[in-house]
Amino acid sequence: MKIWIDADACPGAVKDIIYRASNRLGVAVTLVANQYLQTPASRLIDAVQVPAGLDVADNYIVAQMAAGDLVITADIPLAAQVIEQRGHALNPRGELYTRENIRERLNVRDFMTELRDSGVQTGGPKAFGAREKQAFGNALDRFLARHAPRS
């Protein structure tokens, strides 16, 4: 199992949690972004810079991931592709996307896009704070307890 991070918009606090988990459990992590990313010195953590463009990082992750891998992303269409490829997707706020909930998340996303496109002010997501950081850390710990390889 490997952890992939859709890193362009991933909060730094989430990356830090993942780095610590990677070192603690020996799980490889790859960050994918269209900009240079500095990562901690670790044989388990690397970064890939992809060209700028719509869905370039997403397409790279889907092409490189394997069944059972975990992808950290707030991008619902990417999460749907990951699940279709038999991977796992967790958003930076601690919500695990599943076969059972991904269709609903896509429908809500599409509906909100239609509202915004018609001029309705929908507001953005709530600020990322201590509560969201803790929710992510707890969700990652639960996931890794069930899925991380045992040494």
C-alpha atoms as a printed R data frame, in Angstrom:
    type eleno elety resid chain resno       x      y       z
1   ATOM     1    CA   MET     A     1   0.000  0.000   0.000
2   ATOM     2    CA   LYS     A     2   1.134  3.506  -0.838
3   ATOM     3    CA   ILE     A     3  -0.264  6.941   0.010
4   ATOM     4    CA   TRP     A     4  -0.686  9.449  -2.819
5   ATOM     5    CA   ILE     A     5  -1.347 13.117  -2.053
6   ATOM     6    CA   ASP     A     6  -3.131 15.394  -4.511
7   ATOM     7    CA   ALA     A     7  -0.844 18.078  -3.164
8   ATOM     8    CA   ASP     A     8  -1.672 21.329  -4.974
9   ATOM     9    CA   ALA     A     9  -4.379 22.285  -2.471
10  ATOM    10    CA   CYS     A    10  -3.631 19.929   0.413
11  ATOM    11    CA   PRO     A    11  -3.182 21.789   3.733
12  ATOM    12    CA   GLY     A    12   0.316 21.694   5.201
13  ATOM    13    CA   ALA     A    13  -1.026 20.327   8.494
14  ATOM    14    CA   VAL     A    14  -2.432 17.304   6.650
15  ATOM    15    CA   LYS     A    15   0.883 16.681   4.902
16  ATOM    16    CA   ASP     A    16   2.673 16.838   8.265
17  ATOM    17    CA   ILE     A    17   0.315 14.219   9.736
18  ATOM    18    CA   ILE     A    18   0.934 11.954   6.742
19  ATOM    19    CA   TYR     A    19   4.716 12.384   6.980
20  ATOM    20    CA   ARG     A    20   4.671 11.322  10.630
21  ATOM    21    CA   ALA     A    21   2.451  8.305   9.875
22  ATOM    22    CA   SER     A    22   4.697  7.318   6.965
23  ATOM    23    CA   ASN     A    23   7.794  7.314   9.139
24  ATOM    24    CA   ARG     A    24   6.050  5.573  12.031
25  ATOM    25    CA   LEU     A    25   4.578  2.766   9.882
26  ATOM    26    CA   GLY     A    26   7.021  2.563   6.990
27  ATOM    27    CA   VAL     A    27   4.416  3.491   4.355
28  ATOM    28    CA   ALA     A    28   5.616  5.149   1.139
29  ATOM    29    CA   VAL     A    29   4.140  8.552   0.244
30  ATOM    30    CA   THR     A    30   4.176 10.410  -3.073
31  ATOM    31    CA   LEU     A    31   2.985 13.991  -3.411
32  ATOM    32    CA   VAL     A    32   1.820 15.037  -6.872
33  ATOM    33    CA   ALA     A    33   1.500 18.709  -7.822
34  ATOM    34    CA   ASN     A    34   2.068 21.080 -10.722
35  ATOM    35    CA   GLN     A    35   4.543 23.075  -8.649
36  ATOM    36    CA   TYR     A    36   7.766 22.239  -6.853
37  ATOM    37    CA   LEU     A    37   7.183 20.763  -3.405
38  ATOM    38    CA   GLN     A    38   9.761 20.431  -0.687
39  ATOM    39    CA   THR     A    39   9.447 17.206   1.276
40  ATOM    40    CA   PRO     A    40  11.179 15.989   4.422
41  ATOM    41    CA   ALA     A    41  14.338 13.964   3.972
42  ATOM    42    CA   SER     A    42  13.007 10.404   4.016
43  ATOM    43    CA   ARG     A    43  13.473  7.389   1.793
44  ATOM    44    CA   LEU     A    44   9.696  6.881   2.084
45  ATOM    45    CA   ILE     A    45   8.552 10.323   0.897
46  ATOM    46    CA   ASP     A    46   8.933 11.775  -2.573
47  ATOM    47    CA   ALA     A    47   7.275 14.343  -4.807
48  ATOM    48    CA   VAL     A    48   6.413 14.432  -8.488
49  ATOM    49    CA   GLN     A    49   5.969 17.692 -10.332
50  ATOM    50    CA   VAL     A    50   3.605 17.400 -13.296
51  ATOM    51    CA   PRO     A    51   2.972 20.033 -15.978
52  ATOM    52    CA   ALA     A    52   0.299 22.650 -15.282
53  ATOM    53    CA   GLY     A    53  -3.106 21.884 -16.711
54  ATOM    54    CA   LEU     A    54  -6.569 20.695 -15.902
55  ATOM    55    CA   ASP     A    55  -6.539 17.270 -14.212
56  ATOM    56    CA   VAL     A    56  -2.868 16.562 -15.034
57  ATOM    57    CA   ALA     A    57  -2.028 15.658 -11.428
58  ATOM    58    CA   ASP     A    58  -5.261 13.670 -11.094
59  ATOM    59    CA   ASN     A    59  -4.532 11.692 -14.261
60  ATOM    60    CA   TYR     A    60  -0.992 10.982 -13.085
61  ATOM    61    CA   ILE     A    61  -2.217  9.646  -9.742
62  ATOM    62    CA   VAL     A    62  -4.855  7.413 -11.345
63  ATOM    63    CA   ALA     A    63  -2.330  6.052 -13.869
64  ATOM    64    CA   GLN     A    64   0.318  5.309 -11.221
65  ATOM    65    CA   MET     A    65  -1.725  4.083  -8.252
66  ATOM    66    CA   ALA     A    66  -2.448  0.439  -7.518
67  ATOM    67    CA   ALA     A    67  -5.508 -1.229  -6.063
68  ATOM    68    CA   GLY     A    68  -5.463 -0.775  -2.294
69  ATOM    69    CA   ASP     A    69  -3.511  2.504  -2.375
70  ATOM    70    CA   LEU     A    70  -4.806  5.525  -0.446
71  ATOM    71    CA   VAL     A    71  -5.238  8.878  -2.183
72  ATOM    72    CA   ILE     A    72  -5.609 12.053  -0.134
73  ATOM    73    CA   THR     A    73  -7.755 14.497  -2.100
74  ATOM    74    CA   ALA     A    74 -10.603 16.974  -1.825
75  ATOM    75    CA   ASP     A    75 -11.279 16.470  -5.550
76  ATOM    76    CA   ILE     A    76 -14.473 14.408  -5.725
77  ATOM    77    CA   PRO     A    77 -14.112 13.326  -9.383
78  ATOM    78    CA   LEU     A    78 -10.569 12.129  -8.605
79  ATOM    79    CA   ALA     A    79 -11.886 10.246  -5.566
80  ATOM    80    CA   ALA     A    80 -14.480  8.563  -7.812
81  ATOM    81    CA   GLN     A    81 -11.749  7.437 -10.225
82  ATOM    82    CA   VAL     A    82  -9.639  6.126  -7.349
83  ATOM    83    CA   ILE     A    83 -12.554  4.081  -6.022
84  ATOM    84    CA   GLU     A    84 -13.260  2.782  -9.535
85  ATOM    85    CA   GLN     A    85  -9.613  1.595  -9.624
86  ATOM    86    CA   ARG     A    86 -10.193 -0.249  -6.302
87  ATOM    87    CA   GLY     A    87  -8.202  2.299  -4.313
88  ATOM    88    CA   HIS     A    88  -9.223  4.311  -1.257
89  ATOM    89    CA   ALA     A    89  -9.796  8.068  -1.075
90  ATOM    90    CA   LEU     A    90  -9.749 10.256   2.022
91  ATOM    91    CA   ASN     A    91 -10.329 13.989   1.994
92  ATOM    92    CA   PRO     A    92  -8.234 16.400   4.101
93  ATOM    93    CA   ARG     A    93 -11.172 16.886   6.479
94  ATOM    94    CA   GLY     A    94 -11.271 13.210   7.404
95  ATOM    95    CA   GLU     A    95 -14.117 11.935   5.207
96  ATOM    96    CA   LEU     A    96 -13.448  8.563   3.621
97  ATOM    97    CA   TYR     A    97 -15.036  8.316   0.187
98  ATOM    98    CA   THR     A    98 -16.602  4.923  -0.467
99  ATOM    99    CA   ARG     A    99 -18.553  3.116  -3.180
100 ATOM   100    CA   GLU     A   100 -21.625  3.860  -1.070
101 ATOM   101    CA   ASN     A   101 -21.174  7.636  -0.778
102 ATOM   102    CA   ILE     A   102 -19.213  8.773  -3.835
103 ATOM   103    CA   ARG     A   103 -22.187  9.014  -6.211
104 ATOM   104    CA   GLU     A   104 -24.034 11.301  -3.764
105 ATOM   105    CA   ARG     A   105 -20.904 13.475  -3.351
106 ATOM   106    CA   LEU     A   106 -20.601 13.790  -7.145
107 ATOM   107    CA   ASN     A   107 -24.270 14.758  -7.444
108 ATOM   108    CA   VAL     A   108 -23.966 17.439  -4.737
109 ATOM   109    CA   ARG     A   109 -20.782 18.771  -6.363
110 ATOM   110    CA   ASP     A   110 -22.495 18.977  -9.760
111 ATOM   111    CA   PHE     A   111 -25.534 20.688  -8.244
112 ATOM   112    CA   MET     A   112 -23.371 23.281  -6.485
113 ATOM   113    CA   THR     A   113 -21.494 23.915  -9.726
114 ATOM   114    CA   GLU     A   114 -24.802 24.531 -11.522
115 ATOM   115    CA   LEU     A   115 -25.845 26.981  -8.802
116 ATOM   116    CA   ARG     A   116 -22.559 28.897  -9.035
117 ATOM   117    CA   ASP     A   117 -22.721 28.908 -12.841
118 ATOM   118    CA   SER     A   118 -26.194 30.453 -12.644
119 ATOM   119    CA   GLY     A   119 -24.889 33.266 -10.415
120 ATOM   120    CA   VAL     A   120 -25.938 31.987  -6.991
121 ATOM   121    CA   GLN     A   121 -23.387 32.773  -4.266
122 ATOM   122    CA   THR     A   122 -22.798 29.463  -2.498
123 ATOM   123    CA   GLY     A   123 -19.777 30.379  -0.385
124 ATOM   124    CA   GLY     A   124 -16.739 28.188  -0.066
125 ATOM   125    CA   PRO     A   125 -15.761 25.476   2.347
126 ATOM   126    CA   LYS     A   126 -15.348 26.261   6.022
127 ATOM   127    CA   ALA     A   127 -11.878 27.278   7.135
128 ATOM   128    CA   PHE     A   128  -9.467 24.447   7.872
129 ATOM   129    CA   GLY     A   129  -8.710 24.506  11.579
130 ATOM   130    CA   ALA     A   130  -7.813 22.359  14.566
131 ATOM   131    CA   ARG     A   131 -11.080 20.384  14.448
132 ATOM   132    CA   GLU     A   132 -10.549 19.442  10.782
133 ATOM   133    CA   LYS     A   133  -6.910 18.576  11.426
134 ATOM   134    CA   GLN     A   134  -7.912 16.267  14.276
135 ATOM   135    CA   ALA     A   135 -10.685 14.662  12.196
136 ATOM   136    CA   PHE     A   136  -8.185 13.944   9.423
137 ATOM   137    CA   GLY     A   137  -5.603 12.516  11.825
138 ATOM   138    CA   ASN     A   138  -8.183 10.242  13.433
139 ATOM   139    CA   ALA     A   139  -9.520  9.054  10.071
140 ATOM   140    CA   LEU     A   140  -6.002  8.366   8.774
141 ATOM   141    CA   ASP     A   141  -5.113  6.435  11.925
142 ATOM   142    CA   ARG     A   142  -8.271  4.306  11.605
143 ATOM   143    CA   PHE     A   143  -7.569  3.638   7.941
144 ATOM   144    CA   LEU     A   144  -3.916  2.712   8.511
145 ATOM   145    CA   ALA     A   145  -4.804  0.458  11.462
146 ATOM   146    CA   ARG     A   146  -6.941 -1.585   9.049
147 ATOM   147    CA   HIS     A   147  -4.851 -1.362   5.866
148 ATOM   148    CA   ALA     A   148  -1.165 -0.612   6.558
149 ATOM   149    CA   PRO     A   149   1.205 -3.538   6.087
150 ATOM   150    CA   ARG     A   150   2.373 -5.115   9.314
151 ATOM   151    CA   SER     A   151   6.089 -5.650   9.807
